[in-house]
PDB file of C-alpha atoms in Angstrom:
ATOM      1  CA  PRO F  19     -23.224   5.382   8.263  1.00  0.00           C
ATOM      2  CA  VAL F  20     -20.355   3.118   7.345  1.00  0.00           C
ATOM      3  CA  SER F  21     -17.415   3.174   9.301  1.00  0.00           C
ATOM      4  CA  VAL F  22     -13.913   2.903   7.764  1.00  0.00           C
ATOM      5  CA  GLY F  23     -10.104   2.791   9.494  1.00  0.00           C
ATOM      6  CA  MET F  24      -6.979   2.138   7.349  1.00  0.00           C
ATOM      7  CA  SER F  25      -3.613   0.787   8.322  1.00  0.00           C
ATOM      8  CA  LEU F  26      -0.748   0.865   5.805  1.00  0.00           C
ATOM      9  CA  ASP F  27       2.306  -1.621   5.923  1.00  0.00           C
ATOM     10  CA  ILE F  28       5.103  -1.448   3.913  1.00  0.00           C
ATOM     11  CA  ALA F  29       6.725  -5.043   3.681  1.00  0.00           C
ATOM     12  CA  SER F  30      10.110  -4.430   2.290  1.00  0.00           C
ATOM     13  CA  ILE F  31      12.175  -1.365   0.648  1.00  0.00           C
ATOM     14  CA  ASP F  32      14.834  -3.061  -1.754  1.00  0.00           C
ATOM     15  CA  THR F  33      16.821   0.216  -2.381  1.00  0.00           C
ATOM     16  CA  ILE F  34      16.569   3.786  -0.820  1.00  0.00           C
ATOM     17  CA  SER F  35      14.415   4.251  -3.884  1.00  0.00           C
ATOM     18  CA  GLU F  36      11.772   1.569  -4.246  1.00  0.00           C
ATOM     19  CA  ILE F  37       9.002   0.159  -2.523  1.00  0.00           C
ATOM     20  CA  ASN F  38       8.820  -3.601  -3.632  1.00  0.00           C
ATOM     21  CA  MET F  39       5.370  -4.282  -1.445  1.00  0.00           C
ATOM     22  CA  VAL F  40       2.742  -2.384   0.388  1.00  0.00           C
ATOM     23  CA  LEU F  41       0.068  -3.981   2.177  1.00  0.00           C
ATOM     24  CA  GLN F  42      -2.829  -1.735   3.115  1.00  0.00           C
ATOM     25  CA  TRP F  43      -5.799  -3.020   5.945  1.00  0.00           C
ATOM     26  CA  TRP F  44      -8.981  -1.761   6.535  1.00  0.00           C
ATOM     27  CA  THR F  45     -12.470  -2.551   7.426  1.00  0.00           C
ATOM     28  CA  ASP F  46     -15.659  -2.103   5.550  1.00  0.00           C
ATOM     29  CA  GLU F  47     -18.580  -3.655   7.561  1.00  0.00           C
ATOM     30  CA  ARG F  48     -20.307  -4.196   4.457  1.00  0.00           C
ATOM     31  CA  LEU F  49     -17.968  -7.001   3.593  1.00  0.00           C
ATOM     32  CA  CYS F  50     -19.085  -8.818   7.135  1.00  0.00           C
ATOM     33  CA  PHE F  51     -19.911 -12.581   6.670  1.00  0.00           C
ATOM     34  CA  ASP F  52     -20.220 -15.628   8.562  1.00  0.00           C
ATOM     35  CA  GLY F  53     -17.195 -18.082   8.275  1.00  0.00           C
ATOM     36  CA  SER F  54     -14.152 -18.675  10.507  1.00  0.00           C
ATOM     37  CA  LYS F  55     -11.908 -18.440   7.288  1.00  0.00           C
ATOM     38  CA  SER F  56     -10.741 -15.226   5.139  1.00  0.00           C
ATOM     39  CA  LEU F  57     -11.655 -15.423   1.432  1.00  0.00           C
ATOM     40  CA  SER F  58      -8.715 -14.571  -1.036  1.00  0.00           C
ATOM     41  CA  LEU F  59     -10.008 -12.787  -4.290  1.00  0.00           C
ATOM     42  CA  ASP F  60      -8.332 -12.197  -7.628  1.00  0.00           C
ATOM     43  CA  GLY F  61      -7.142  -8.758  -7.750  1.00  0.00           C
ATOM     44  CA  ARG F  62      -9.222  -8.123 -11.164  1.00  0.00           C
ATOM     45  CA  LEU F  63     -12.341  -8.024  -8.326  1.00  0.00           C
ATOM     46  CA  VAL F  64     -10.799  -5.150  -6.465  1.00  0.00           C
ATOM     47  CA  GLU F  65     -12.997  -2.940  -8.787  1.00  0.00           C
ATOM     48  CA  MET F  66     -15.904  -4.074  -7.065  1.00  0.00           C
ATOM     49  CA  LEU F  67     -14.638  -2.809  -3.624  1.00  0.00           C
ATOM     50  CA  TRP F  68     -14.080   0.294  -2.052  1.00  0.00           C
ATOM     51  CA  VAL F  69     -10.202   0.890  -1.909  1.00  0.00           C
ATOM     52  CA  PRO F  70      -8.655   3.892  -0.395  1.00  0.00           C
ATOM     53  CA  ASP F  71      -6.666   6.205  -3.038  1.00  0.00           C
ATOM     54  CA  THR F  72      -3.464   5.889  -1.418  1.00  0.00           C
ATOM     55  CA  PHE F  73      -0.726   8.257  -2.800  1.00  0.00           C
ATOM     56  CA  ILE F  74       2.714   8.718  -2.235  1.00  0.00           C
ATOM     57  CA  ALA F  75       3.611  12.134  -0.716  1.00  0.00           C
ATOM     58  CA  ASP F  76       7.021  13.564  -2.691  1.00  0.00           C
ATOM     59  CA  SER F  77       6.539  10.945  -5.329  1.00  0.00           C
ATOM     60  CA  LYS F  78       8.828  11.695  -8.456  1.00  0.00           C
ATOM     61  CA  LYS F  79       7.900   8.442 -10.610  1.00  0.00           C
ATOM     62  CA  SER F  80       5.815   5.574  -9.217  1.00  0.00           C
ATOM     63  CA  PHE F  81       4.055   2.745 -11.126  1.00  0.00           C
ATOM     64  CA  LEU F  82       2.117  -0.785 -10.091  1.00  0.00           C
ATOM     65  CA  HIS F  83       3.123  -3.413 -11.183  1.00  0.00           C
ATOM     66  CA  ASP F  84       1.056  -5.712 -13.581  1.00  0.00           C
ATOM     67  CA  ILE F  85       2.530  -8.603 -15.767  1.00  0.00           C
ATOM     68  CA  THR F  86      -0.816 -10.101 -17.163  1.00  0.00           C
ATOM     69  CA  VAL F  87      -2.950  -8.752 -14.670  1.00  0.00           C
ATOM     70  CA  ASP F  88      -2.730  -5.808 -11.810  1.00  0.00           C
ATOM     71  CA  ASN F  89      -0.194  -7.338  -9.379  1.00  0.00           C
ATOM     72  CA  CYS F  90      -2.943  -7.074  -6.244  1.00  0.00           C
ATOM     73  CA  LEU F  91      -4.017  -9.551  -3.507  1.00  0.00           C
ATOM     74  CA  ILE F  92      -7.236  -8.980  -2.119  1.00  0.00           C
ATOM     75  CA  ARG F  93      -7.951 -11.045   1.160  1.00  0.00           C
ATOM     76  CA  ILE F  94     -11.527 -10.375   2.916  1.00  0.00           C
ATOM     77  CA  TYR F  95     -11.474 -11.536   6.844  1.00  0.00           C
ATOM     78  CA  PRO F  96     -15.526 -12.372   8.227  1.00  0.00           C
ATOM     79  CA  ASN F  97     -15.271  -9.192  10.324  1.00  0.00           C
ATOM     80  CA  GLY F  98     -15.059  -7.227   7.211  1.00  0.00           C
ATOM     81  CA  THR F  99     -11.219  -6.448   7.494  1.00  0.00           C
ATOM     82  CA  VAL F 100      -9.759  -5.931   3.664  1.00  0.00           C
ATOM     83  CA  LEU F 101      -6.181  -7.051   2.932  1.00  0.00           C
ATOM     84  CA  CYS F 102      -5.001  -5.765  -0.249  1.00  0.00           C
ATOM     85  CA  ALA F 103      -1.096  -6.166  -1.239  1.00  0.00           C
ATOM     86  CA  LEU F 104       0.259  -4.181  -3.770  1.00  0.00           C
ATOM     87  CA  ARG F 105       3.623  -4.220  -5.669  1.00  0.00           C
ATOM     88  CA  ILE F 106       4.918  -0.751  -6.140  1.00  0.00           C
ATOM     89  CA  THR F 107       8.261   0.780  -7.419  1.00  0.00           C
ATOM     90  CA  THR F 108       8.472   4.570  -6.778  1.00  0.00           C
ATOM     91  CA  THR F 109      11.084   6.782  -6.287  1.00  0.00           C
ATOM     92  CA  VAL F 110      10.812   9.842  -3.711  1.00  0.00           C
ATOM     93  CA  ALA F 111      12.519  13.018  -3.503  1.00  0.00           C
ATOM     94  CA  CYS F 112      14.458  13.537  -0.153  1.00  0.00           C
ATOM     95  CA  SER F 113      16.233  16.470   0.468  1.00  0.00           C
ATOM     96  CA  MET F 114      19.338  16.271   2.202  1.00  0.00           C
ATOM     97  CA  GLY F 115      21.440  18.617   3.875  1.00  0.00           C
ATOM     98  CA  LEU F 116      25.230  17.685   3.164  1.00  0.00           C
ATOM     99  CA  THR F 117      26.883  20.562   4.824  1.00  0.00           C
ATOM    100  CA  LYS F 118      28.844  18.154   7.379  1.00  0.00           C
ATOM    101  CA  TYR F 119      29.838  15.446   4.741  1.00  0.00           C
ATOM    102  CA  PRO F 120      30.719  12.646   5.485  1.00  0.00           C
ATOM    103  CA  MET F 121      30.448  13.298   8.908  1.00  0.00           C
ATOM    104  CA  ASP F 122      26.834  13.642   8.881  1.00  0.00           C
ATOM    105  CA  LYS F 123      23.444  11.547   9.119  1.00  0.00           C
ATOM    106  CA  GLN F 124      20.845  11.872   6.421  1.00  0.00           C
ATOM    107  CA  THR F 125      17.070  10.779   7.396  1.00  0.00           C
ATOM    108  CA  CYS F 126      14.480  10.526   4.602  1.00  0.00           C
ATOM    109  CA  THR F 127      10.585   9.996   5.214  1.00  0.00           C
ATOM    110  CA  LEU F 128       8.318   8.386   3.223  1.00  0.00           C
ATOM    111  CA  GLN F 129       4.830   9.455   3.708  1.00  0.00           C
ATOM    112  CA  LEU F 130       1.942   7.627   2.256  1.00  0.00           C
ATOM    113  CA  GLU F 131      -1.646   9.349   2.292  1.00  0.00           C
ATOM    114  CA  SER F 132      -5.371   8.704   1.708  1.00  0.00           C
ATOM    115  CA  CYS F 133      -7.870  10.799   0.900  1.00  0.00           C
ATOM    116  CA  LYS F 134     -10.752   8.732   2.050  1.00  0.00           C
TER     117      LYS F 134
END
């Protein structure tokens, strides 16, 4: 059996409705290799790897950036850990209670999920 754990970091949020960079980390034991340095791969090779199907809950509109090729960086570490950096722009729904406006404080959550 393959053991896969995943974590996800948001590198930055430019405005209240956009995510600029999403970093995903997971470990795939099948990708372990001897060495001390990581391997950087072209985003076009992502099709050859298992990648979590991350989605943004409550997303109204999202897209991955692609210029000439998909804007994705893949880095594989000797222990099988994979880093996948993506540029995503998204608009997310956020319910707000404005009954105390302008003396209120709003909290919107950004929920990222994956179906393994």
